[in-house]
Amino acid sequence: KQRKARKGSRREAIMSAIKAAGGASRGEILTALKVKGDKAAEQAVSNALTAMKKSGVIKAVDGKYVA
């Protein structure tokens, strides 16, 4: 059984992946966080990206998320 990441730590990891790449697509973020292929983790990342976009923390530009 995999331990669940705190919501804050997941968002921080996503933010650092986006900043390190200077903007990243969902697939690039999944690869950077090493969750590609893990359906539940991929969904959690997608949900976090959507929430972060709605709250204005990140923007989507040309298919990439930028901080």
Short mmCIF file of N, CA and C in Angstrom, two decimals:
data_model
loop_
_atom_site.label_atom_id
_atom_site.label_comp_id
_atom_site.label_asym_id
_atom_site.label_seq_id
_atom_site.Cartn_x
_atom_site.Cartn_y
_atom_site.Cartn_z
N LYS A 1 0.84 -1.19 0.00
CA LYS A 1 0.00 0.00 0.00
C LYS A 1 0.88 1.25 0.00
N GLN A 2 0.54 2.18 -0.87
CA GLN A 2 1.36 3.38 -0.99
C GLN A 2 0.89 4.44 0.00
N ARG A 3 1.85 5.13 0.60
CA ARG A 3 1.41 6.17 1.53
C ARG A 3 0.98 7.41 0.74
N LYS A 4 -0.05 8.04 1.26
CA LYS A 4 -0.59 9.21 0.57
C LYS A 4 0.23 10.45 0.90
N ALA A 5 0.52 11.22 -0.12
CA ALA A 5 1.24 12.47 0.09
C ALA A 5 0.26 13.52 0.60
N ARG A 6 0.75 14.37 1.46
CA ARG A 6 -0.07 15.50 1.88
C ARG A 6 -0.33 16.38 0.67
N LYS A 7 -1.51 17.01 0.64
CA LYS A 7 -1.86 17.84 -0.51
C LYS A 7 -0.82 18.93 -0.73
N GLY A 8 -0.36 19.54 0.33
CA GLY A 8 0.63 20.62 0.22
C GLY A 8 1.93 20.14 -0.40
N SER A 9 2.39 18.96 0.01
CA SER A 9 3.66 18.46 -0.52
C SER A 9 3.52 18.11 -2.00
N ARG A 10 2.37 17.60 -2.41
CA ARG A 10 2.13 17.29 -3.83
C ARG A 10 2.20 18.58 -4.64
N ARG A 11 1.55 19.63 -4.15
CA ARG A 11 1.56 20.90 -4.88
C ARG A 11 2.96 21.50 -4.94
N GLU A 12 3.71 21.39 -3.83
CA GLU A 12 5.08 21.91 -3.83
C GLU A 12 5.93 21.16 -4.85
N ALA A 13 5.76 19.84 -4.91
CA ALA A 13 6.52 19.03 -5.86
C ALA A 13 6.18 19.43 -7.30
N ILE A 14 4.89 19.66 -7.55
CA ILE A 14 4.45 20.09 -8.89
C ILE A 14 5.05 21.45 -9.23
N MET A 15 5.00 22.38 -8.27
CA MET A 15 5.55 23.72 -8.49
C MET A 15 7.04 23.65 -8.81
N SER A 16 7.79 22.85 -8.04
CA SER A 16 9.22 22.79 -8.30
C SER A 16 9.52 22.13 -9.65
N ALA A 17 8.69 21.15 -10.05
CA ALA A 17 8.88 20.52 -11.37
C ALA A 17 8.63 21.53 -12.48
N ILE A 18 7.60 22.36 -12.32
CA ILE A 18 7.27 23.38 -13.33
C ILE A 18 8.38 24.42 -13.39
N LYS A 19 8.82 24.89 -12.23
CA LYS A 19 9.86 25.93 -12.18
C LYS A 19 11.18 25.42 -12.72
N ALA A 20 11.54 24.17 -12.38
CA ALA A 20 12.81 23.59 -12.84
C ALA A 20 12.85 23.51 -14.36
N ALA A 21 11.69 23.20 -14.95
CA ALA A 21 11.63 23.05 -16.41
C ALA A 21 11.33 24.39 -17.10
N GLY A 22 11.00 25.41 -16.33
CA GLY A 22 10.61 26.68 -16.92
C GLY A 22 9.30 26.56 -17.67
N GLY A 23 8.41 25.72 -17.16
CA GLY A 23 7.13 25.43 -17.82
C GLY A 23 7.14 23.98 -18.27
N ALA A 24 6.09 23.23 -17.91
CA ALA A 24 6.08 21.81 -18.24
C ALA A 24 4.67 21.34 -18.56
N SER A 25 4.58 20.35 -19.44
CA SER A 25 3.29 19.74 -19.76
C SER A 25 2.92 18.76 -18.66
N ARG A 26 1.68 18.29 -18.67
CA ARG A 26 1.24 17.31 -17.66
C ARG A 26 2.12 16.07 -17.70
N GLY A 27 2.41 15.58 -18.89
CA GLY A 27 3.24 14.38 -19.04
C GLY A 27 4.64 14.59 -18.47
N GLU A 28 5.22 15.76 -18.73
CA GLU A 28 6.56 16.06 -18.21
C GLU A 28 6.54 16.14 -16.68
N ILE A 29 5.46 16.67 -16.13
CA ILE A 29 5.32 16.76 -14.66
C ILE A 29 5.21 15.35 -14.08
N LEU A 30 4.39 14.49 -14.70
CA LEU A 30 4.23 13.11 -14.23
C LEU A 30 5.57 12.37 -14.24
N THR A 31 6.35 12.58 -15.30
CA THR A 31 7.66 11.94 -15.40
C THR A 31 8.60 12.48 -14.32
N ALA A 32 8.60 13.80 -14.14
CA ALA A 32 9.48 14.42 -13.14
C ALA A 32 9.15 13.94 -11.72
N LEU A 33 7.85 13.70 -11.45
CA LEU A 33 7.44 13.25 -10.12
C LEU A 33 7.48 11.73 -9.99
N LYS A 34 7.90 11.05 -11.08
CA LYS A 34 8.01 9.58 -11.11
C LYS A 34 6.70 8.88 -10.78
N VAL A 35 5.58 9.40 -11.29
CA VAL A 35 4.28 8.76 -11.05
C VAL A 35 3.64 8.26 -12.35
N LYS A 36 4.36 8.35 -13.46
CA LYS A 36 3.80 7.92 -14.74
C LYS A 36 3.44 6.43 -14.65
N GLY A 37 2.22 6.09 -15.03
CA GLY A 37 1.77 4.70 -14.98
C GLY A 37 0.98 4.37 -13.73
N ASP A 38 1.09 5.21 -12.69
CA ASP A 38 0.32 5.02 -11.45
C ASP A 38 -0.96 5.84 -11.58
N LYS A 39 -2.06 5.13 -11.94
CA LYS A 39 -3.31 5.83 -12.28
C LYS A 39 -3.77 6.78 -11.17
N ALA A 40 -3.75 6.31 -9.93
CA ALA A 40 -4.25 7.13 -8.81
C ALA A 40 -3.38 8.37 -8.63
N ALA A 41 -2.06 8.19 -8.71
CA ALA A 41 -1.15 9.33 -8.54
C ALA A 41 -1.29 10.30 -9.71
N GLU A 42 -1.46 9.76 -10.93
CA GLU A 42 -1.65 10.64 -12.09
C GLU A 42 -2.91 11.48 -11.92
N GLN A 43 -3.97 10.87 -11.42
CA GLN A 43 -5.22 11.60 -11.21
C GLN A 43 -5.04 12.66 -10.14
N ALA A 44 -4.29 12.33 -9.09
CA ALA A 44 -4.03 13.30 -8.01
C ALA A 44 -3.27 14.50 -8.56
N VAL A 45 -2.30 14.25 -9.43
CA VAL A 45 -1.52 15.34 -10.03
C VAL A 45 -2.44 16.19 -10.91
N SER A 46 -3.29 15.53 -11.71
CA SER A 46 -4.22 16.27 -12.58
C SER A 46 -5.16 17.15 -11.75
N ASN A 47 -5.68 16.57 -10.66
CA ASN A 47 -6.58 17.34 -9.79
C ASN A 47 -5.84 18.53 -9.18
N ALA A 48 -4.62 18.32 -8.75
CA ALA A 48 -3.83 19.41 -8.16
C ALA A 48 -3.56 20.50 -9.19
N LEU A 49 -3.22 20.09 -10.43
CA LEU A 49 -2.97 21.07 -11.50
C LEU A 49 -4.22 21.91 -11.75
N THR A 50 -5.38 21.26 -11.82
CA THR A 50 -6.63 21.97 -12.05
C THR A 50 -6.92 22.95 -10.92
N ALA A 51 -6.73 22.51 -9.68
CA ALA A 51 -6.98 23.37 -8.52
C ALA A 51 -6.01 24.55 -8.51
N MET A 52 -4.74 24.29 -8.84
CA MET A 52 -3.74 25.35 -8.86
C MET A 52 -4.04 26.35 -9.97
N LYS A 53 -4.55 25.85 -11.09
CA LYS A 53 -4.89 26.73 -12.21
C LYS A 53 -6.08 27.62 -11.83
N LYS A 54 -7.09 27.01 -11.18
CA LYS A 54 -8.27 27.77 -10.77
C LYS A 54 -7.92 28.85 -9.76
N SER A 55 -6.99 28.53 -8.86
CA SER A 55 -6.62 29.51 -7.82
C SER A 55 -5.60 30.53 -8.32
N GLY A 56 -5.16 30.37 -9.57
CA GLY A 56 -4.28 31.37 -10.16
C GLY A 56 -2.81 31.21 -9.82
N VAL A 57 -2.43 30.09 -9.22
CA VAL A 57 -1.03 29.84 -8.85
C VAL A 57 -0.20 29.56 -10.11
N ILE A 58 -0.81 28.83 -11.06
CA ILE A 58 -0.14 28.53 -12.32
C ILE A 58 -1.08 28.90 -13.47
N LYS A 59 -0.49 29.00 -14.68
CA LYS A 59 -1.27 29.26 -15.89
C LYS A 59 -0.93 28.21 -16.92
N ALA A 60 -1.87 27.94 -17.82
CA ALA A 60 -1.59 27.04 -18.93
C ALA A 60 -1.34 27.90 -20.16
N VAL A 61 -0.15 27.74 -20.77
CA VAL A 61 0.21 28.50 -21.97
C VAL A 61 0.72 27.53 -23.02
N ASP A 62 0.05 27.46 -24.15
CA ASP A 62 0.46 26.56 -25.25
C ASP A 62 0.65 25.12 -24.78
N GLY A 63 -0.26 24.61 -23.97
CA GLY A 63 -0.19 23.22 -23.54
C GLY A 63 0.80 22.95 -22.42
N LYS A 64 1.45 24.01 -21.93
CA LYS A 64 2.40 23.85 -20.82
C LYS A 64 1.91 24.65 -19.64
N TYR A 65 2.21 24.14 -18.45
CA TYR A 65 1.88 24.87 -17.23
C TYR A 65 3.08 25.72 -16.85
N VAL A 66 2.82 27.00 -16.55
CA VAL A 66 3.90 27.89 -16.12
C VAL A 66 3.52 28.54 -14.80
N ALA A 67 4.54 28.73 -13.95
CA ALA A 67 4.30 29.32 -12.63
C ALA A 67 4.31 30.83 -12.73
#
